[in-house]
Amino acid sequence: FPSSPGAKQESEIWLRKYAIKHNSYDNQDVAFDRLIEGLRSGDLFFNGSDLHGLYELDDADELKQHAETYLGIEIDYDRFNFSCSC
């Protein structure tokens, strides 16, 4: 997943906005760090709660594209841990 520095920077900006939108309880840097860690580990948490399924993930295709550009790794949602902690 090689990308140009400009594309990587553009993806970082998009991911930072996405992180704040979905983790508004955290400051911007913490929200971004948690999103990146979740994308790497396959465990995403939004607003303090785990996601129950891919259907809860806003803009999943665009998130995947920007995450792959920024991280340089493949994002495969089939390997993510979606569960219910109810």
mmCIF file of N, CA, C and O in Angstrom:
data_model
loop_
_atom_site.group_PDB
_atom_site.id
_atom_site.type_symbol
_atom_site.label_atom_id
_atom_site.label_comp_id
_atom_site.label_asym_id
_atom_site.label_seq_id
_atom_site.Cartn_x
_atom_site.Cartn_y
_atom_site.Cartn_z
ATOM 1 N N PHE A 1 0.812 -1.190 0.000
ATOM 2 C CA PHE A 1 0.000 0.000 0.000
ATOM 3 C C PHE A 1 0.856 1.255 0.000
ATOM 4 O O PHE A 1 0.694 2.112 0.870
ATOM 5 N N PRO A 2 1.747 1.369 -0.917
ATOM 6 C CA PRO A 2 2.533 2.603 -0.969
ATOM 7 C C PRO A 2 1.643 3.781 -1.334
ATOM 8 O O PRO A 2 0.733 3.661 -2.141
ATOM 9 N N SER A 3 1.897 4.901 -0.689
ATOM 10 C CA SER A 3 1.118 6.102 -0.995
ATOM 11 C C SER A 3 2.039 7.305 -0.964
ATOM 12 O O SER A 3 3.072 7.302 -0.324
ATOM 13 N N SER A 4 1.625 8.333 -1.654
ATOM 14 C CA SER A 4 2.418 9.556 -1.680
ATOM 15 C C SER A 4 2.275 10.277 -0.346
ATOM 16 O O SER A 4 1.287 10.093 0.372
ATOM 17 N N PRO A 5 3.261 11.089 0.009
ATOM 18 C CA PRO A 5 3.159 11.854 1.257
ATOM 19 C C PRO A 5 1.899 12.721 1.307
ATOM 20 O O PRO A 5 1.274 12.855 2.356
ATOM 21 N N GLY A 6 1.500 13.276 0.188
ATOM 22 C CA GLY A 6 0.295 14.098 0.149
ATOM 23 C C GLY A 6 -0.961 13.297 0.429
ATOM 24 O O GLY A 6 -1.858 13.743 1.151
ATOM 25 N N ALA A 7 -1.026 12.091 -0.135
ATOM 26 C CA ALA A 7 -2.182 11.221 0.089
ATOM 27 C C ALA A 7 -2.234 10.774 1.542
ATOM 28 O O ALA A 7 -3.308 10.723 2.150
ATOM 29 N N LYS A 8 -1.080 10.451 2.107
ATOM 30 C CA LYS A 8 -1.035 10.027 3.504
ATOM 31 C C LYS A 8 -1.477 11.171 4.421
ATOM 32 O O LYS A 8 -2.241 10.955 5.371
ATOM 33 N N GLN A 9 -1.041 12.372 4.138
ATOM 34 C CA GLN A 9 -1.424 13.526 4.949
ATOM 35 C C GLN A 9 -2.932 13.790 4.829
ATOM 36 O O GLN A 9 -3.603 14.067 5.818
ATOM 37 N N GLU A 10 -3.457 13.690 3.630
ATOM 38 C CA GLU A 10 -4.894 13.876 3.408
ATOM 39 C C GLU A 10 -5.696 12.826 4.184
ATOM 40 O O GLU A 10 -6.725 13.143 4.788
ATOM 41 N N SER A 11 -5.220 11.590 4.177
ATOM 42 C CA SER A 11 -5.903 10.526 4.909
ATOM 43 C C SER A 11 -5.816 10.754 6.414
ATOM 44 O O SER A 11 -6.785 10.491 7.140
ATOM 45 N N GLU A 12 -4.688 11.247 6.904
ATOM 46 C CA GLU A 12 -4.579 11.530 8.329
ATOM 47 C C GLU A 12 -5.593 12.595 8.746
ATOM 48 O O GLU A 12 -6.260 12.464 9.776
ATOM 49 N N ILE A 13 -5.740 13.633 7.948
ATOM 50 C CA ILE A 13 -6.708 14.690 8.253
ATOM 51 C C ILE A 13 -8.124 14.110 8.294
ATOM 52 O O ILE A 13 -8.892 14.382 9.213
ATOM 53 N N TRP A 14 -8.464 13.283 7.321
ATOM 54 C CA TRP A 14 -9.790 12.662 7.272
ATOM 55 C C TRP A 14 -10.003 11.774 8.500
ATOM 56 O O TRP A 14 -11.064 11.819 9.136
ATOM 57 N N LEU A 15 -8.997 10.957 8.840
ATOM 58 C CA LEU A 15 -9.105 10.056 9.986
ATOM 59 C C LEU A 15 -9.231 10.826 11.302
ATOM 60 O O LEU A 15 -9.973 10.410 12.200
ATOM 61 N N ARG A 16 -8.523 11.923 11.426
ATOM 62 C CA ARG A 16 -8.640 12.743 12.644
ATOM 63 C C ARG A 16 -10.054 13.299 12.798
ATOM 64 O O ARG A 16 -10.624 13.291 13.894
ATOM 65 N N LYS A 17 -10.650 13.766 11.721
ATOM 66 C CA LYS A 17 -12.027 14.266 11.770
ATOM 67 C C LYS A 17 -12.996 13.134 12.114
ATOM 68 O O LYS A 17 -13.929 13.312 12.897
ATOM 69 N N TYR A 18 -12.767 11.992 11.526
ATOM 70 C CA TYR A 18 -13.612 10.819 11.785
ATOM 71 C C TYR A 18 -13.508 10.411 13.252
ATOM 72 O O TYR A 18 -14.518 10.101 13.898
ATOM 73 N N ALA A 19 -12.293 10.426 13.778
ATOM 74 C CA ALA A 19 -12.072 10.031 15.177
ATOM 75 C C ALA A 19 -12.821 10.937 16.136
ATOM 76 O O ALA A 19 -13.464 10.471 17.080
ATOM 77 N N ILE A 20 -12.752 12.223 15.910
ATOM 78 C CA ILE A 20 -13.445 13.184 16.780
ATOM 79 C C ILE A 20 -14.960 13.000 16.678
ATOM 80 O O ILE A 20 -15.673 13.078 17.672
ATOM 81 N N LYS A 21 -15.438 12.742 15.483
ATOM 82 C CA LYS A 21 -16.873 12.544 15.289
ATOM 83 C C LYS A 21 -17.383 11.357 16.100
ATOM 84 O O LYS A 21 -18.485 11.384 16.640
ATOM 85 N N HIS A 22 -16.570 10.307 16.215
ATOM 86 C CA HIS A 22 -17.020 9.073 16.850
ATOM 87 C C HIS A 22 -16.480 8.859 18.263
ATOM 88 O O HIS A 22 -16.875 7.893 18.918
ATOM 89 N N ASN A 23 -15.595 9.705 18.698
ATOM 90 C CA ASN A 23 -15.076 9.617 20.065
ATOM 91 C C ASN A 23 -15.000 11.014 20.656
ATOM 92 O O ASN A 23 -13.945 11.484 21.062
ATOM 93 N N SER A 24 -16.134 11.643 20.708
ATOM 94 C CA SER A 24 -16.184 13.036 21.152
ATOM 95 C C SER A 24 -15.888 13.195 22.639
ATOM 96 O O SER A 24 -15.675 14.309 23.112
ATOM 97 N N TYR A 25 -15.867 12.098 23.401
ATOM 98 C CA TYR A 25 -15.546 12.174 24.823
ATOM 99 C C TYR A 25 -14.061 12.409 25.054
ATOM 100 O O TYR A 25 -13.655 12.838 26.120
ATOM 101 N N ASP A 26 -13.244 12.090 24.060
ATOM 102 C CA ASP A 26 -11.790 12.216 24.177
ATOM 103 C C ASP A 26 -11.315 13.502 23.515
ATOM 104 O O ASP A 26 -11.984 14.049 22.645
ATOM 105 N N ASN A 27 -10.108 13.946 23.906
ATOM 106 C CA ASN A 27 -9.530 15.068 23.169
ATOM 107 C C ASN A 27 -9.106 14.542 21.787
ATOM 108 O O ASN A 27 -9.061 13.338 21.555
ATOM 109 N N GLN A 28 -8.780 15.442 20.890
ATOM 110 C CA GLN A 28 -8.523 15.070 19.496
ATOM 111 C C GLN A 28 -7.411 14.044 19.338
ATOM 112 O O GLN A 28 -7.549 13.096 18.565
ATOM 113 N N ASP A 29 -6.317 14.223 20.054
ATOM 114 C CA ASP A 29 -5.192 13.300 19.906
ATOM 115 C C ASP A 29 -5.518 11.916 20.453
ATOM 116 O O ASP A 29 -5.167 10.900 19.850
ATOM 117 N N VAL A 30 -6.189 11.855 21.584
ATOM 118 C CA VAL A 30 -6.568 10.563 22.174
ATOM 119 C C VAL A 30 -7.566 9.851 21.266
ATOM 120 O O VAL A 30 -7.449 8.646 21.026
ATOM 121 N N ALA A 31 -8.543 10.584 20.753
ATOM 122 C CA ALA A 31 -9.528 9.995 19.851
ATOM 123 C C ALA A 31 -8.842 9.410 18.615
ATOM 124 O O ALA A 31 -9.152 8.288 18.188
ATOM 125 N N PHE A 32 -7.898 10.144 18.041
ATOM 126 C CA PHE A 32 -7.168 9.671 16.868
ATOM 127 C C PHE A 32 -6.338 8.433 17.215
ATOM 128 O O PHE A 32 -6.381 7.428 16.490
ATOM 129 N N ASP A 33 -5.621 8.473 18.327
ATOM 130 C CA ASP A 33 -4.803 7.321 18.737
ATOM 131 C C ASP A 33 -5.658 6.075 18.948
ATOM 132 O O ASP A 33 -5.267 4.973 18.568
ATOM 133 N N ARG A 34 -6.828 6.245 19.552
ATOM 134 C CA ARG A 34 -7.718 5.096 19.789
ATOM 135 C C ARG A 34 -8.261 4.539 18.479
ATOM 136 O O ARG A 34 -8.386 3.321 18.328
ATOM 137 N N LEU A 35 -8.577 5.419 17.551
ATOM 138 C CA LEU A 35 -9.053 4.951 16.252
ATOM 139 C C LEU A 35 -7.962 4.162 15.541
ATOM 140 O O LEU A 35 -8.211 3.066 15.032
ATOM 141 N N ILE A 36 -6.752 4.687 15.520
ATOM 142 C CA ILE A 36 -5.637 4.012 14.837
ATOM 143 C C ILE A 36 -5.347 2.664 15.494
ATOM 144 O O ILE A 36 -5.171 1.655 14.803
ATOM 145 N N GLU A 37 -5.328 2.628 16.807
ATOM 146 C CA GLU A 37 -5.093 1.364 17.513
ATOM 147 C C GLU A 37 -6.201 0.366 17.189
ATOM 148 O O GLU A 37 -5.936 -0.810 16.955
ATOM 149 N N GLY A 38 -7.444 0.830 17.172
ATOM 150 C CA GLY A 38 -8.560 -0.049 16.849
ATOM 151 C C GLY A 38 -8.506 -0.585 15.428
ATOM 152 O O GLY A 38 -8.835 -1.746 15.177
ATOM 153 N N LEU A 39 -8.062 0.245 14.504
ATOM 154 C CA LEU A 39 -7.919 -0.210 13.122
ATOM 155 C C LEU A 39 -6.804 -1.242 13.002
ATOM 156 O O LEU A 39 -6.909 -2.191 12.227
ATOM 157 N N ARG A 40 -5.762 -1.070 13.764
ATOM 158 C CA ARG A 40 -4.652 -2.047 13.736
ATOM 159 C C ARG A 40 -5.043 -3.358 14.408
ATOM 160 O O ARG A 40 -4.684 -4.434 13.934
ATOM 161 N N SER A 41 -5.758 -3.267 15.532
ATOM 162 C CA SER A 41 -6.073 -4.458 16.331
ATOM 163 C C SER A 41 -7.361 -5.152 15.910
ATOM 164 O O SER A 41 -7.579 -6.323 16.244
ATOM 165 N N GLY A 42 -8.249 -4.420 15.209
ATOM 166 C CA GLY A 42 -9.531 -4.996 14.835
ATOM 167 C C GLY A 42 -10.594 -4.829 15.900
ATOM 168 O O GLY A 42 -11.644 -5.467 15.845
ATOM 169 N N ASP A 43 -10.343 -3.984 16.892
ATOM 170 C CA ASP A 43 -11.295 -3.708 17.965
ATOM 171 C C ASP A 43 -11.619 -2.215 17.978
ATOM 172 O O ASP A 43 -10.852 -1.421 18.500
ATOM 173 N N LEU A 44 -12.741 -1.855 17.403
ATOM 174 C CA LEU A 44 -13.119 -0.442 17.340
ATOM 175 C C LEU A 44 -14.125 -0.104 18.433
ATOM 176 O O LEU A 44 -15.045 -0.874 18.704
ATOM 177 N N PHE A 45 -13.922 1.032 19.056
ATOM 178 C CA PHE A 45 -14.815 1.542 20.077
ATOM 179 C C PHE A 45 -15.200 2.963 19.693
ATOM 180 O O PHE A 45 -14.333 3.778 19.386
ATOM 181 N N PHE A 46 -16.478 3.244 19.713
ATOM 182 C CA PHE A 46 -16.965 4.592 19.413
ATOM 183 C C PHE A 46 -17.743 5.103 20.610
ATOM 184 O O PHE A 46 -18.624 4.412 21.127
ATOM 185 N N ASN A 47 -17.393 6.294 21.049
ATOM 186 C CA ASN A 47 -18.050 6.930 22.188
ATOM 187 C C ASN A 47 -18.123 5.992 23.395
ATOM 188 O O ASN A 47 -19.144 5.882 24.064
ATOM 189 N N GLY A 48 -17.025 5.288 23.637
ATOM 190 C CA GLY A 48 -16.905 4.449 24.819
ATOM 191 C C GLY A 48 -17.561 3.088 24.722
ATOM 192 O O GLY A 48 -17.632 2.366 25.707
ATOM 193 N N SER A 49 -18.028 2.696 23.558
ATOM 194 C CA SER A 49 -18.715 1.418 23.411
ATOM 195 C C SER A 49 -18.167 0.658 22.215
ATOM 196 O O SER A 49 -17.802 1.247 21.204
ATOM 197 N N ASP A 50 -18.110 -0.679 22.364
ATOM 198 C CA ASP A 50 -17.679 -1.485 21.223
ATOM 199 C C ASP A 50 -18.780 -1.522 20.177
ATOM 200 O O ASP A 50 -19.944 -1.279 20.470
ATOM 201 N N LEU A 51 -18.396 -1.794 18.961
ATOM 202 C CA LEU A 51 -19.364 -1.869 17.870
ATOM 203 C C LEU A 51 -19.911 -3.289 17.777
ATOM 204 O O LEU A 51 -19.165 -4.258 17.897
ATOM 205 N N HIS A 52 -21.199 -3.408 17.547
ATOM 206 C CA HIS A 52 -21.834 -4.718 17.474
ATOM 207 C C HIS A 52 -21.708 -5.359 16.105
ATOM 208 O O HIS A 52 -21.850 -6.566 15.975
ATOM 209 N N GLY A 53 -21.452 -4.554 15.094
ATOM 210 C CA GLY A 53 -21.318 -5.100 13.754
ATOM 211 C C GLY A 53 -20.894 -4.019 12.776
ATOM 212 O O GLY A 53 -20.917 -2.834 13.086
ATOM 213 N N LEU A 54 -20.529 -4.461 11.599
ATOM 214 C CA LEU A 54 -20.084 -3.541 10.557
ATOM 215 C C LEU A 54 -21.170 -2.524 10.217
ATOM 216 O O LEU A 54 -20.876 -1.391 9.842
ATOM 217 N N TYR A 55 -22.434 -2.903 10.415
ATOM 218 C CA TYR A 55 -23.548 -1.994 10.118
ATOM 219 C C TYR A 55 -23.508 -0.726 10.971
ATOM 220 O O TYR A 55 -24.123 0.274 10.620
ATOM 221 N N GLU A 56 -22.800 -0.739 12.092
ATOM 222 C CA GLU A 56 -22.679 0.441 12.946
ATOM 223 C C GLU A 56 -21.527 1.361 12.524
ATOM 224 O O GLU A 56 -21.363 2.433 13.091
ATOM 225 N N LEU A 57 -20.772 0.954 11.561
ATOM 226 C CA LEU A 57 -19.593 1.704 11.138
ATOM 227 C C LEU A 57 -19.964 2.669 10.020
ATOM 228 O O LEU A 57 -20.266 2.261 8.898
ATOM 229 N N ASP A 58 -19.982 3.961 10.331
ATOM 230 C CA ASP A 58 -20.275 4.980 9.329
ATOM 231 C C ASP A 58 -19.158 5.047 8.292
ATOM 232 O O ASP A 58 -17.991 4.966 8.646
ATOM 233 N N ASP A 59 -19.532 5.204 7.048
ATOM 234 C CA ASP A 59 -18.555 5.404 5.969
ATOM 235 C C ASP A 59 -17.473 4.325 5.962
ATOM 236 O O ASP A 59 -16.285 4.616 5.815
ATOM 237 N N ALA A 60 -17.882 3.072 6.092
ATOM 238 C CA ALA A 60 -16.931 1.968 6.215
ATOM 239 C C ALA A 60 -15.946 1.892 5.052
ATOM 240 O O ALA A 60 -14.746 1.678 5.257
ATOM 241 N N ASP A 61 -16.434 2.089 3.832
ATOM 242 C CA ASP A 61 -15.544 1.996 2.668
ATOM 243 C C ASP A 61 -14.525 3.132 2.651
ATOM 244 O O ASP A 61 -13.344 2.915 2.368
ATOM 245 N N GLU A 62 -14.985 4.331 2.973
ATOM 246 C CA GLU A 62 -14.075 5.477 2.989
ATOM 247 C C GLU A 62 -13.082 5.362 4.142
ATOM 248 O O GLU A 62 -11.894 5.670 4.002
ATOM 249 N N LEU A 63 -13.559 4.870 5.292
ATOM 250 C CA LEU A 63 -12.661 4.641 6.426
ATOM 251 C C LEU A 63 -11.578 3.639 6.030
ATOM 252 O O LEU A 63 -10.388 3.851 6.300
ATOM 253 N N LYS A 64 -11.964 2.561 5.390
ATOM 254 C CA LYS A 64 -11.010 1.540 4.947
ATOM 255 C C LYS A 64 -9.965 2.139 4.012
ATOM 256 O O LYS A 64 -8.762 1.914 4.184
ATOM 257 N N GLN A 65 -10.417 2.925 3.048
ATOM 258 C CA GLN A 65 -9.501 3.538 2.078
ATOM 259 C C GLN A 65 -8.488 4.445 2.785
ATOM 260 O O GLN A 65 -7.286 4.348 2.539
ATOM 261 N N HIS A 66 -8.960 5.316 3.657
ATOM 262 C CA HIS A 66 -8.052 6.243 4.343
ATOM 263 C C HIS A 66 -7.145 5.515 5.327
ATOM 264 O O HIS A 66 -5.975 5.859 5.463
ATOM 265 N N ALA A 67 -7.674 4.511 5.996
ATOM 266 C CA ALA A 67 -6.858 3.746 6.940
ATOM 267 C C ALA A 67 -5.739 3.010 6.213
ATOM 268 O O ALA A 67 -4.590 3.002 6.669
ATOM 269 N N GLU A 68 -6.058 2.406 5.085
ATOM 270 C CA GLU A 68 -5.028 1.692 4.319
ATOM 271 C C GLU A 68 -3.970 2.651 3.802
ATOM 272 O O GLU A 68 -2.770 2.329 3.822
ATOM 273 N N THR A 69 -4.389 3.821 3.359
ATOM 274 C CA THR A 69 -3.432 4.823 2.872
ATOM 275 C C THR A 69 -2.532 5.307 4.002
ATOM 276 O O THR A 69 -1.325 5.391 3.856
ATOM 277 N N TYR A 70 -3.131 5.613 5.142
ATOM 278 C CA TYR A 70 -2.374 6.164 6.261
ATOM 279 C C TYR A 70 -1.485 5.113 6.927
ATOM 280 O O TYR A 70 -0.314 5.362 7.210
ATOM 281 N N LEU A 71 -2.033 3.922 7.167
ATOM 282 C CA LEU A 71 -1.301 2.879 7.898
ATOM 283 C C LEU A 71 -0.399 2.035 7.002
ATOM 284 O O LEU A 71 0.548 1.423 7.484
ATOM 285 N N GLY A 72 -0.738 1.958 5.722
ATOM 286 C CA GLY A 72 0.048 1.130 4.816
ATOM 287 C C GLY A 72 -0.198 -0.356 5.002
ATOM 288 O O GLY A 72 0.652 -1.183 4.680
ATOM 289 N N ILE A 73 -1.370 -0.699 5.542
ATOM 290 C CA ILE A 73 -1.739 -2.101 5.734
ATOM 291 C C ILE A 73 -3.136 -2.331 5.171
ATOM 292 O O ILE A 73 -3.902 -1.387 4.999
ATOM 293 N N GLU A 74 -3.455 -3.590 4.907
ATOM 294 C CA GLU A 74 -4.790 -3.933 4.450
ATOM 295 C C GLU A 74 -5.748 -3.934 5.636
ATOM 296 O O GLU A 74 -5.428 -4.466 6.699
ATOM 297 N N ILE A 75 -6.907 -3.343 5.448
ATOM 298 C CA ILE A 75 -7.958 -3.381 6.454
ATOM 299 C C ILE A 75 -9.001 -4.379 5.970
ATOM 300 O O ILE A 75 -9.601 -4.195 4.911
ATOM 301 N N ASP A 76 -9.187 -5.452 6.724
ATOM 302 C CA ASP A 76 -10.154 -6.493 6.381
ATOM 303 C C ASP A 76 -11.171 -6.576 7.513
ATOM 304 O O ASP A 76 -10.879 -7.109 8.582
ATOM 305 N N TYR A 77 -12.345 -6.042 7.285
ATOM 306 C CA TYR A 77 -13.362 -6.002 8.335
ATOM 307 C C TYR A 77 -13.796 -7.392 8.780
ATOM 308 O O TYR A 77 -14.326 -7.552 9.885
ATOM 309 N N ASP A 78 -13.583 -8.418 7.953
ATOM 310 C CA ASP A 78 -13.919 -9.781 8.357
ATOM 311 C C ASP A 78 -13.076 -10.247 9.546
ATOM 312 O O ASP A 78 -13.471 -11.172 10.261
ATOM 313 N N ARG A 79 -11.943 -9.606 9.766
ATOM 314 C CA ARG A 79 -11.069 -9.985 10.889
ATOM 315 C C ARG A 79 -11.300 -9.115 12.129
ATOM 316 O O ARG A 79 -10.613 -9.278 13.126
ATOM 317 N N PHE A 80 -12.265 -8.211 12.064
ATOM 318 C CA PHE A 80 -12.545 -7.341 13.199
ATOM 319 C C PHE A 80 -13.413 -8.059 14.223
ATOM 320 O O PHE A 80 -14.180 -8.965 13.888
ATOM 321 N N ASN A 81 -13.271 -7.667 15.464
ATOM 322 C CA ASN A 81 -14.012 -8.269 16.563
ATOM 323 C C ASN A 81 -15.229 -7.412 16.891
ATOM 324 O O ASN A 81 -15.149 -6.481 17.684
ATOM 325 N N PHE A 82 -16.337 -7.719 16.258
ATOM 326 C CA PHE A 82 -17.581 -7.028 16.573
ATOM 327 C C PHE A 82 -18.322 -7.904 17.567
ATOM 328 O O PHE A 82 -18.460 -9.110 17.369
ATOM 329 N N SER A 83 -18.782 -7.312 18.639
ATOM 330 C CA SER A 83 -19.473 -8.086 19.659
ATOM 331 C C SER A 83 -20.446 -7.196 20.415
ATOM 332 O O SER A 83 -20.444 -5.985 20.277
ATOM 333 N N CYS A 84 -21.232 -7.813 21.234
ATOM 334 C CA CYS A 84 -22.164 -7.073 22.071
ATOM 335 C C CYS A 84 -21.754 -7.238 23.519
ATOM 336 O O CYS A 84 -21.598 -8.358 24.005
ATOM 337 N N SER A 85 -21.561 -6.132 24.217
ATOM 338 C CA SER A 85 -21.188 -6.202 25.626
ATOM 339 C C SER A 85 -22.381 -5.861 26.512
ATOM 340 O O SER A 85 -22.241 -5.380 27.611
ATOM 341 N N CYS A 86 -23.566 -6.113 25.986
ATOM 342 C CA CYS A 86 -24.798 -5.794 26.711
ATOM 343 C C CYS A 86 -24.950 -6.660 27.955
ATOM 344 O O CYS A 86 -24.554 -7.763 28.003
#
